[in-house]
C-alpha positions as a Python dict, from the first residue, in 0.01 Angstrom:
ca = {
    (1, 'X'): (0, 0, 0),
    (2, 'X'): (237, -277, -99),
    (3, 'X'): (447, -271, -414),
    (4, 'X'): (275, -556, -603),
    (5, 'X'): (-10, -473, -825),
    (6, 'X'): (-376, -601, -781),
    (7, 'X'): (-621, -666, -1043),
    (8, 'X'): (-971, -724, -931),
    (9, 'X'): (-1233, -828, -1176),
    (10, 'X'): (-1613, -843, -1159),
    (11, 'X'): (-1845, -1115, -1295),
    (12, 'X'): (-2072, -875, -1484),
    (13, 'X'): (-2144, -1031, -1819),
    (14, 'X'): (-1895, -1305, -1750),
    (15, 'X'): (-1834, -1487, -2079),
    (16, 'X'): (-1504, -1581, -2188),
    (17, 'X'): (-1444, -1316, -2425),
    (18, 'X'): (-1539, -1040, -2177),
    (19, 'X'): (-1341, -1209, -1881),
    (20, 'X'): (-1020, -1244, -2090),
    (21, 'X'): (-1041, -893, -2265),
    (22, 'X'): (-1116, -742, -1932),
    (23, 'X'): (-810, -914, -1756),
    (24, 'X'): (-562, -844, -2031),
    (25, 'X'): (-683, -478, -2028),
    (26, 'X'): (-611, -464, -1659),
    (27, 'X'): (-305, -640, -1709),
    (28, 'X'): (-227, -397, -1954),
    (29, 'X'): (-240, -111, -1702),
    (30, 'X'): (0, -287, -1516),
    (31, 'X'): (271, -354, -1767),
    (32, 'X'): (221, -22, -1970),
    (33, 'X'): (179, 209, -1674),
    (34, 'X'): (502, 407, -1611),
    (35, 'X'): (401, 525, -1280),
    (36, 'X'): (373, 189, -1079),
    (37, 'X'): (166, 319, -769),
    (38, 'X'): (-107, 455, -976),
    (39, 'X'): (-493, 332, -908),
    (40, 'X'): (-704, 251, -1216),
    (41, 'X'): (-1101, 207, -1117),
    (42, 'X'): (-1323, 135, -1399),
    (43, 'X'): (-1710, 169, -1332),
    (44, 'X'): (-1981, -14, -1479),
    (45, 'X'): (-2072, 156, -1820),
    (46, 'X'): (-1796, 430, -1785),
    (47, 'X'): (-1680, 571, -2111),
    (48, 'X'): (-1345, 649, -2113),
    (49, 'X'): (-1092, 741, -2415),
    (50, 'X'): (-811, 873, -2229),
    (51, 'X'): (-485, 752, -2381),
    (52, 'X'): (-415, 485, -2071),
    (53, 'X'): (-737, 313, -2175),
    (54, 'X'): (-675, 335, -2540),
    (55, 'X'): (-341, 162, -2461),
    (56, 'X'): (-488, -95, -2211),
    (57, 'X'): (-735, -173, -2501),
    (58, 'X'): (-504, -214, -2790),
    (59, 'X'): (-276, -440, -2545),
    (60, 'X'): (-575, -690, -2471),
    (61, 'X'): (-680, -656, -2834),
    (62, 'X'): (-308, -734, -2973),
    (63, 'X'): (-238, -992, -2694),
    (64, 'X'): (-545, -1213, -2725),
    (65, 'X'): (-531, -1205, -3103),
    (66, 'X'): (-220, -1121, -3284),
    (67, 'X'): (-308, -835, -3564),
    (68, 'X'): (-128, -991, -3848),
    (69, 'X'): (-350, -1313, -3766),
    (70, 'X'): (-670, -1141, -3733),
    (71, 'X'): (-622, -913, -4069),
    (72, 'X'): (-566, -1220, -4238),
    (73, 'X'): (-863, -1393, -4100),
    (74, 'X'): (-1122, -1124, -4161),
    (75, 'X'): (-960, -954, -4487),
    (76, 'X'): (-1208, -1008, -4770),
    (77, 'X'): (-1457, -1185, -4575),
    (78, 'X'): (-1840, -1061, -4560),
    (79, 'X'): (-1935, -1379, -4335),
    (80, 'X'): (-1781, -1613, -4080),
    (81, 'X'): (-1950, -1932, -4009),
    (82, 'X'): (-1925, -2128, -3678),
    (83, 'X'): (-1641, -2351, -3834),
    (84, 'X'): (-1463, -2076, -3991),
    (85, 'X'): (-1441, -1936, -3623),
    (86, 'X'): (-1362, -2242, -3453),
    (87, 'X'): (-1086, -2342, -3719),
    (88, 'X'): (-922, -1989, -3659),
    (89, 'X'): (-965, -2006, -3281),
    (90, 'X'): (-788, -2361, -3276),
    (91, 'X'): (-507, -2263, -3499),
    (92, 'X'): (-420, -1948, -3283),
    (93, 'X'): (-496, -2108, -2940),
    (94, 'X'): (-759, -1900, -2825),
    (95, 'X'): (-1100, -1961, -2700),
    (96, 'X'): (-1368, -1912, -2968),
    (97, 'X'): (-1569, -1688, -2746),
    (98, 'X'): (-1294, -1437, -2772),
    (99, 'X'): (-1275, -1469, -3149),
    (100, 'X'): (-1662, -1387, -3172),
    (101, 'X'): (-1638, -1103, -2922),
    (102, 'X'): (-1368, -924, -3127),
    (103, 'X'): (-1557, -999, -3449),
    (104, 'X'): (-1876, -852, -3301),
    (105, 'X'): (-1689, -546, -3134),
    (106, 'X'): (-1534, -490, -3461),
    (107, 'X'): (-1876, -518, -3668),
    (108, 'X'): (-1784, -809, -3865),
    (109, 'X'): (-2053, -983, -3690),
    (110, 'X'): (-2398, -874, -3556),
    (111, 'X'): (-2400, -898, -3195),
    (112, 'X'): (-2674, -1157, -3159),
    (113, 'X'): (-2447, -1381, -3415),
    (114, 'X'): (-2243, -1707, -3294),
    (115, 'X'): (-2289, -1634, -2925),
    (116, 'X'): (-2326, -2015, -2861),
    (117, 'X'): (-1947, -2049, -2918),
    (118, 'X'): (-1891, -1786, -2622),
    (119, 'X'): (-1864, -1994, -2301),
    (120, 'X'): (-2061, -1850, -1959),
    (121, 'X'): (-1775, -1824, -1670),
    (122, 'X'): (-1982, -1937, -1333),
    (123, 'X'): (-1960, -1645, -1098),
    (124, 'X'): (-1803, -1924, -818),
    (125, 'X'): (-1482, -1962, -1027),
    (126, 'X'): (-1430, -1575, -961),
    (127, 'X'): (-1408, -1674, -599),
    (128, 'X'): (-1063, -1798, -540),
    (129, 'X'): (-1093, -2101, -787),
    (130, 'X'): (-896, -2150, -1097),
    (131, 'X'): (-1055, -2062, -1428),
    (132, 'X'): (-1089, -2312, -1692),
    (133, 'X'): (-795, -2353, -1929),
    (134, 'X'): (-534, -2209, -1678),
}
């Protein structure tokens, strides 16, 4: 095995929010793991609440949307419009879909709301082609 880390993602549920979170989650494992030769394999629908998984989730969450920015955006709000989400995403420089996914995950939006702001990632882009926005 070489000394360089390898991150591999699947095309499952390929919307921009899931893709970016998954990528930063896996990068969190690489950057936060003190034992550089460990292998992490995450399977579909696997629930793992280990310290390593929690740390990788936290890394992805906080890297994609800075905690202070997010707190000030959600603080005191009970509704989030398309315009609110778009303006916030533009201000912090992240895809609108990432903001929608975070709001849904945290229970601020129902899972059925504002999904039109999420961009579908064609699986062909994951076969050695560059991703949009990179």
